[in-house]
Amino acid sequence: MSALESQAPFGLPYVADDYMQQEEDWDRDLLLDPAWEKQQRKTFTAWCNSHLRKAGTQIENIEEDFRNGLKLMLLLEVISGERLPKPDKGKMRFHKIANVNKALDFIASKGVKLVSIGAEEIVDGNLKMTLGMIWTIILRFAIQDISVEETSAKEGLLLWCQRKTAPYRNVNVQNFHISWKDGLALCALIHRHRPDLIDYAKLRKDDPIGNLNTAFEVAEKYLDIPKMLDAEDIVNTPKPDEKAIMTYVSCFYHAFAGAEQAETAANRICKVLAVNQENEKLMEEYEKLASELLEWIRRTVPWLENRAPETSMAAMQRKLEDFRDYRRVHKPPRVQEKCQLEINFNTLQTKLRLSNRPAFMPSEGKMVSDIANAWKGLEQVEKGYEEWLLTEIRRLQRLDHLAEKFKHKATLHESWTRGKEELLSQRDYEAASLTEVRALLRRHEAFESDLAAHQDRVEQIAAIAQELNELDYHDAATVNARCQVICDQWDTLGTLTQKRRDALERTEKLLETIDQLYLEFAKRAAPFNNWMDGAVEDLQDMFIVHSIEEIQSLITAHEQFKATLPEADRERMAIVGIYGEIQKIAQTYGIKLSGGNPYTSLTHLDITSKWDMVKQLVPHRDQTLQEELSRQQSNERLRRQFAAQANIIGPWIQTKMEELGRVSVDASGSLEDQMSRLKQHEQNIINYKSNIDKLEGDHQLIQEALVFDNRHTNYTMEHIRVGWEQLLTTVARTINEVENQILTRDAKGISQEQMNEFRASFNHFDRKRNGMMDPDDFRACLISMGYDLGEVEFARIMMLVDPNNTGVVTFQAFIDFMTRETAETDTAEQVIASFKILAGDKNYITVEELRRELPAEQAEYCISRMVKYVGADAVAGALDYVSFSNALYGESDL
């Protein structure tokens, strides 16, 4: 083997004469190059020569020396370690084109797509095409295979530079052009890996040419990286050529590839620490959100438990409005917070489980179950408060009605009794004639008839007062006092009436029979007058109804009353006719009537006047009843309107709940398909919110109209609200479960087919179709999958899938168990081994080593949590990375 062949890598010989014998025969066209061509020409030439030197040759002019294709083929053999087809040795143009095509075909065989680069342009010495071809070779064989933290090629090289130069002042690598102009980035790369070659502290940012030349000289002398750039070209060019810079920097990457083990260890630690920091942040957010929600519930419950009654409808209406504001404004955000809290808790536990960390235990009293219990208590108090509000409003409404009715009847009675005691206490019969005494007696009989007629009114007044007391009327004392005065006065009237009758009867023997016509008038006028008083009272009586049937019943009664008016009118005309007969007799016989009717104070004018009042009140009563009928009809429309929507929304919510249940157990598609369907359901639910808001508006109209029942639907607003909140919570919880399944699948490396098989097996043994298996079903599932289970082994498995001893196995726990033994997760031992690399194989690590090898945030995190190392080989400032790594995974130091 020749000396030239012995220099070839990978054991492949290079026959240099085959490629070099014709190079002196080619003509060269020297072109005037722009700045970027000049930089690329120099850099690419130096890069090519750094490889061609291994074959004992080099190039001088990049566009001329590759024209015959011989050195181009030799270059590809050197950098690839493979043999290319034997070159054509002729000097004709087609020989050159054939050689270049062989090189281009080899490049294409490596998966490189050559765009607009043909053999003819290379043979013709096209500088731009030649430079483009060389850049393609550099990308494929020097840059493409660079990989740093899931990034490759250019992005990977840039990330590598950023990581290596991050601790250095005045260095901020963002690109491959102007970030390198001052030379500090190149010096930082060298110093990071070989601090003995450059004193970085002495470098100045205002001396870019000196910095660049220092880097070029050190790299060429100690790192075997040839000088590919001119400092003056880089400094004097506004934007240095990116390809030239990338080519030169890639040489540093390959030169320092041996130092990547420490960087890999640092990256592993950063990943572990980042997971731990993120988990701690989620824990803090959970604690904060749980504390705020529990505090809001603690402040809200006493307000809802306050049952202090109000004395007026206006005050109770304000309380009702405050409760509506709570339902519409204050509670919905808290419902969302509660749902988000459960989602955050589930996500955190999944991340802790996937990262092999201990499960998160919230502070005492802040478990999800504690929050659920507090929320349940809030809703129970809330329901009781609403029922109390509505009951109290009905009570106050009834009280207001009774109080007004009491005042009205009491006023009528007091008006009637006014002066009656004085009248009954008169002793006028002592000096009266027989006729006058008889008249007084008959008048007294009429009064007794009137008194008996008013007995019902007094009993009604007493009954109303008693009901007001039973309903705890706020001004019951005044009512009771007034009622007591009326009752006492009534007893007095009864006593006085009896005494006067006794006195009149004692003198009745001395009296003549008085005029029968006066007596008949009095007897017929008094009850008729009482009837009219009752009619006036009934026509003016206030009423309260809650349905069309009740108002129609009042209308029917009123119509029946109007049907009696013709008969009453005939009675009125007969009574007035008696008075006319008396006047006729007096005129006929020349009788001079002294005073009025001795038997009654009523006159035909009184009867006529009161009759006119009755006739005026009848149409007014008609109007009042018709207005109330219209109001009840409007209320009925509100009921039907609410029921029409509620009867649609209620079943819709139930249907959506069933659809979500089917999606959650569907194993026919991928988890992403399942997530897509759930997101579509979630969007449909969100879009449906306007129907709930419209129903809330109708419900508010019903409450404002004081409508408390609805026979057209079994759904109440409370049912709809609870169903809606359950639907929102269910879709959010189901999406969170699928997200956790995706997270588990990706973290554990489970294929979609495996996931579908797991779901199919789970669904087959989930007899209740509720997303959970009981222990017997779980045992049957494991046996069907080939597990040989004894009681001890099954008990151990149940402790893994059901650590809280709930008696059921969820699908998430089932997946965790099925993938537990094959999962690739970081362990405490792996982290300890990584720290040991950074510490140079020592049992401890120093603050300086942590700050040098890790990013600033992760380094300070470790320093603040590592304890002092106390081993026999401890030095000043030594930190214990073993106990720190075990603590990350909840393990002891043993």
mmCIF file of N, CA and C in Angstrom, residues 678-736:
data_model
loop_
_atom_site.group_PDB
_atom_site.id
_atom_site.type_symbol
_atom_site.label_atom_id
_atom_site.label_comp_id
_atom_site.label_asym_id
_atom_site.label_seq_id
_atom_site.Cartn_x
_atom_site.Cartn_y
_atom_site.Cartn_z
ATOM 1 N N LEU A 678 -64.875 15.487 21.349
ATOM 2 C CA LEU A 678 -65.194 16.157 22.624
ATOM 3 C C LEU A 678 -65.129 17.667 22.469
ATOM 4 N N LYS A 679 -64.112 18.161 21.736
ATOM 5 C CA LYS A 679 -64.015 19.614 21.512
ATOM 6 C C LYS A 679 -65.223 20.116 20.730
ATOM 7 N N GLN A 680 -65.680 19.287 19.750
ATOM 8 C CA GLN A 680 -66.868 19.683 18.993
ATOM 9 C C GLN A 680 -68.092 19.738 19.900
ATOM 10 N N HIS A 681 -68.220 18.717 20.776
ATOM 11 C CA HIS A 681 -69.313 18.756 21.747
ATOM 12 C C HIS A 681 -69.194 19.984 22.642
ATOM 13 N N GLU A 682 -67.957 20.286 23.077
ATOM 14 C CA GLU A 682 -67.765 21.446 23.962
ATOM 15 C C GLU A 682 -68.181 22.733 23.251
ATOM 16 N N GLN A 683 -67.810 22.845 21.952
ATOM 17 C CA GLN A 683 -68.182 24.054 21.207
ATOM 18 C C GLN A 683 -69.691 24.137 21.030
ATOM 19 N N ASN A 684 -70.334 22.954 20.748
ATOM 20 C CA ASN A 684 -71.796 22.947 20.629
ATOM 21 C C ASN A 684 -72.456 23.393 21.928
ATOM 22 N N ILE A 685 -71.878 22.941 23.043
ATOM 23 C CA ILE A 685 -72.439 23.319 24.355
ATOM 24 C C ILE A 685 -72.275 24.813 24.574
ATOM 25 N N ILE A 686 -71.086 25.338 24.247
ATOM 26 C CA ILE A 686 -70.847 26.785 24.407
ATOM 27 C C ILE A 686 -71.807 27.578 23.532
ATOM 28 N N ASN A 687 -72.008 27.096 22.292
ATOM 29 C CA ASN A 687 -72.921 27.803 21.374
ATOM 30 C C ASN A 687 -74.357 27.753 21.875
ATOM 31 N N TYR A 688 -74.685 26.727 22.659
ATOM 32 C CA TYR A 688 -76.058 26.568 23.165
ATOM 33 C C TYR A 688 -76.347 27.485 24.346
ATOM 34 N N LYS A 689 -75.306 28.153 24.863
ATOM 35 C CA LYS A 689 -75.447 28.972 26.067
ATOM 36 C C LYS A 689 -76.515 30.057 25.883
ATOM 37 N N SER A 690 -76.674 30.567 24.640
ATOM 38 C CA SER A 690 -77.666 31.625 24.420
ATOM 39 C C SER A 690 -79.076 31.147 24.761
ATOM 40 N N ASN A 691 -79.377 29.860 24.534
ATOM 41 C CA ASN A 691 -80.702 29.333 24.880
ATOM 42 C C ASN A 691 -80.915 29.343 26.390
ATOM 43 N N ILE A 692 -79.851 29.013 27.142
ATOM 44 C CA ILE A 692 -79.944 29.057 28.612
ATOM 45 C C ILE A 692 -80.178 30.498 29.073
ATOM 46 N N ASP A 693 -79.434 31.449 28.458
ATOM 47 C CA ASP A 693 -79.605 32.857 28.840
ATOM 48 C C ASP A 693 -81.020 33.333 28.535
ATOM 49 N N LYS A 694 -81.572 32.923 27.381
ATOM 50 C CA LYS A 694 -82.948 33.327 27.036
ATOM 51 C C LYS A 694 -83.938 32.742 28.041
ATOM 52 N N LEU A 695 -83.695 31.469 28.418
ATOM 53 C CA LEU A 695 -84.572 30.848 29.419
ATOM 54 C C LEU A 695 -84.456 31.562 30.759
ATOM 55 N N GLU A 696 -83.250 32.011 31.109
ATOM 56 C CA GLU A 696 -83.070 32.780 32.350
ATOM 57 C C GLU A 696 -83.881 34.069 32.295
ATOM 58 N N GLY A 697 -83.889 34.699 31.101
ATOM 59 C CA GLY A 697 -84.680 35.928 30.945
ATOM 60 C C GLY A 697 -86.161 35.669 31.122
ATOM 61 N N ASP A 698 -86.658 34.574 30.520
ATOM 62 C CA ASP A 698 -88.079 34.231 30.701
ATOM 63 C C ASP A 698 -88.380 33.911 32.161
ATOM 64 N N HIS A 699 -87.436 33.238 32.815
ATOM 65 C CA HIS A 699 -87.631 32.909 34.233
ATOM 66 C C HIS A 699 -87.702 34.171 35.084
ATOM 67 N N GLN A 700 -86.887 35.151 34.726
ATOM 68 C CA GLN A 700 -86.913 36.411 35.479
ATOM 69 C C GLN A 700 -88.256 37.121 35.288
ATOM 70 N N LEU A 701 -88.781 37.077 34.050
ATOM 71 C CA LEU A 701 -90.089 37.695 33.800
ATOM 72 C C LEU A 701 -91.168 37.003 34.633
ATOM 73 N N ILE A 702 -91.076 35.678 34.738
ATOM 74 C CA ILE A 702 -92.065 34.931 35.535
ATOM 75 C C ILE A 702 -91.973 35.320 36.998
ATOM 76 N N GLN A 703 -90.754 35.425 37.516
ATOM 77 C CA GLN A 703 -90.599 35.800 38.930
ATOM 78 C C GLN A 703 -91.057 37.231 39.174
ATOM 79 N N GLU A 704 -90.739 38.130 38.219
ATOM 80 C CA GLU A 704 -91.185 39.515 38.376
ATOM 81 C C GLU A 704 -92.708 39.608 38.355
ATOM 82 N N ALA A 705 -93.342 38.676 37.619
ATOM 83 C CA ALA A 705 -94.807 38.649 37.590
ATOM 84 C C ALA A 705 -95.394 37.890 38.779
ATOM 85 N N LEU A 706 -94.502 37.434 39.680
ATOM 86 C CA LEU A 706 -94.919 36.729 40.901
ATOM 87 C C LEU A 706 -95.703 35.459 40.571
ATOM 88 N N VAL A 707 -95.218 34.733 39.531
ATOM 89 C CA VAL A 707 -95.801 33.450 39.164
ATOM 90 C C VAL A 707 -94.946 32.366 39.820
ATOM 91 N N PHE A 708 -95.602 31.500 40.628
ATOM 92 C CA PHE A 708 -94.828 30.557 41.425
ATOM 93 C C PHE A 708 -95.046 29.101 41.022
ATOM 94 N N ASP A 709 -95.907 28.833 40.061
ATOM 95 C CA ASP A 709 -96.126 27.461 39.654
ATOM 96 C C ASP A 709 -96.266 27.417 38.138
ATOM 97 N N ASN A 710 -96.041 26.220 37.549
ATOM 98 C CA ASN A 710 -96.149 26.053 36.104
ATOM 99 C C ASN A 710 -96.512 24.595 35.831
ATOM 100 N N ARG A 711 -97.771 24.390 35.484
ATOM 101 C CA ARG A 711 -98.247 23.024 35.264
ATOM 102 C C ARG A 711 -97.917 22.502 33.874
ATOM 103 N N HIS A 712 -97.252 23.322 33.026
ATOM 104 C CA HIS A 712 -96.960 22.915 31.655
ATOM 105 C C HIS A 712 -95.615 22.224 31.525
ATOM 106 N N THR A 713 -94.824 22.177 32.564
ATOM 107 C CA THR A 713 -93.514 21.526 32.477
ATOM 108 C C THR A 713 -93.114 21.013 33.843
ATOM 109 N N ASN A 714 -92.330 19.943 33.832
ATOM 110 C CA ASN A 714 -91.765 19.403 35.067
ATOM 111 C C ASN A 714 -90.396 19.995 35.362
ATOM 112 N N TYR A 715 -89.879 20.819 34.413
ATOM 113 C CA TYR A 715 -88.542 21.407 34.590
ATOM 114 C C TYR A 715 -88.662 22.768 35.265
ATOM 115 N N THR A 716 -87.866 22.953 36.323
ATOM 116 C CA THR A 716 -87.722 24.284 36.928
ATOM 117 C C THR A 716 -86.397 24.883 36.493
ATOM 118 N N MET A 717 -86.251 26.166 36.731
ATOM 119 C CA MET A 717 -84.997 26.824 36.369
ATOM 120 C C MET A 717 -83.835 26.228 37.153
ATOM 121 N N GLU A 718 -84.124 25.807 38.376
ATOM 122 C CA GLU A 718 -83.063 25.205 39.189
ATOM 123 C C GLU A 718 -82.606 23.884 38.562
ATOM 124 N N HIS A 719 -83.581 23.085 38.049
ATOM 125 C CA HIS A 719 -83.207 21.837 37.369
ATOM 126 C C HIS A 719 -82.316 22.130 36.167
ATOM 127 N N ILE A 720 -82.714 23.117 35.371
ATOM 128 C CA ILE A 720 -81.935 23.458 34.167
ATOM 129 C C ILE A 720 -80.542 23.927 34.559
ATOM 130 N N ARG A 721 -80.472 24.802 35.606
ATOM 131 C CA ARG A 721 -79.154 25.309 36.023
ATOM 132 C C ARG A 721 -78.251 24.163 36.465
ATOM 133 N N VAL A 722 -78.777 23.281 37.307
ATOM 134 C CA VAL A 722 -77.964 22.166 37.800
ATOM 135 C C VAL A 722 -77.523 21.273 36.639
ATOM 136 N N GLY A 723 -78.450 20.960 35.729
ATOM 137 C CA GLY A 723 -78.100 20.132 34.580
ATOM 138 C C GLY A 723 -77.046 20.786 33.706
ATOM 139 N N TRP A 724 -77.184 22.099 33.499
ATOM 140 C CA TRP A 724 -76.214 22.838 32.670
ATOM 141 C C TRP A 724 -74.831 22.833 33.319
ATOM 142 N N GLU A 725 -74.795 23.101 34.637
ATOM 143 C CA GLU A 725 -73.501 23.103 35.326
ATOM 144 C C GLU A 725 -72.876 21.707 35.305
ATOM 145 N N GLN A 726 -73.689 20.658 35.466
ATOM 146 C CA GLN A 726 -73.165 19.303 35.381
ATOM 147 C C GLN A 726 -72.639 19.000 33.982
ATOM 148 N N LEU A 727 -73.328 19.494 32.943
ATOM 149 C CA LEU A 727 -72.886 19.270 31.567
ATOM 150 C C LEU A 727 -71.542 19.941 31.321
ATOM 151 N N LEU A 728 -71.397 21.220 31.769
ATOM 152 C CA LEU A 728 -70.126 21.923 31.596
ATOM 153 C C LEU A 728 -69.011 21.192 32.325
ATOM 154 N N THR A 729 -69.299 20.766 33.565
ATOM 155 C CA THR A 729 -68.271 20.071 34.354
ATOM 156 C C THR A 729 -67.907 18.742 33.699
ATOM 157 N N THR A 730 -68.899 18.004 33.193
ATOM 158 C CA THR A 730 -68.644 16.692 32.594
ATOM 159 C C THR A 730 -67.792 16.808 31.344
ATOM 160 N N VAL A 731 -68.108 17.764 30.446
ATOM 161 C CA VAL A 731 -67.325 17.880 29.211
ATOM 162 C C VAL A 731 -65.903 18.335 29.519
ATOM 163 N N ALA A 732 -65.736 19.242 30.497
ATOM 164 C CA ALA A 732 -64.387 19.677 30.862
ATOM 165 C C ALA A 732 -63.599 18.531 31.480
ATOM 166 N N ARG A 733 -64.264 17.760 32.376
ATOM 167 C CA ARG A 733 -63.579 16.635 33.024
ATOM 168 C C ARG A 733 -63.235 15.555 32.010
ATOM 169 N N THR A 734 -64.139 15.266 31.047
ATOM 170 C CA THR A 734 -63.882 14.237 30.037
ATOM 171 C C THR A 734 -62.721 14.637 29.129
ATOM 172 N N ILE A 735 -62.687 15.919 28.715
ATOM 173 C CA ILE A 735 -61.566 16.415 27.899
ATOM 174 C C ILE A 735 -60.263 16.283 28.663
ATOM 175 N N ASN A 736 -60.303 16.613 29.957
ATOM 176 C CA ASN A 736 -59.088 16.503 30.779
ATOM 177 C C ASN A 736 -58.630 15.045 30.859
#
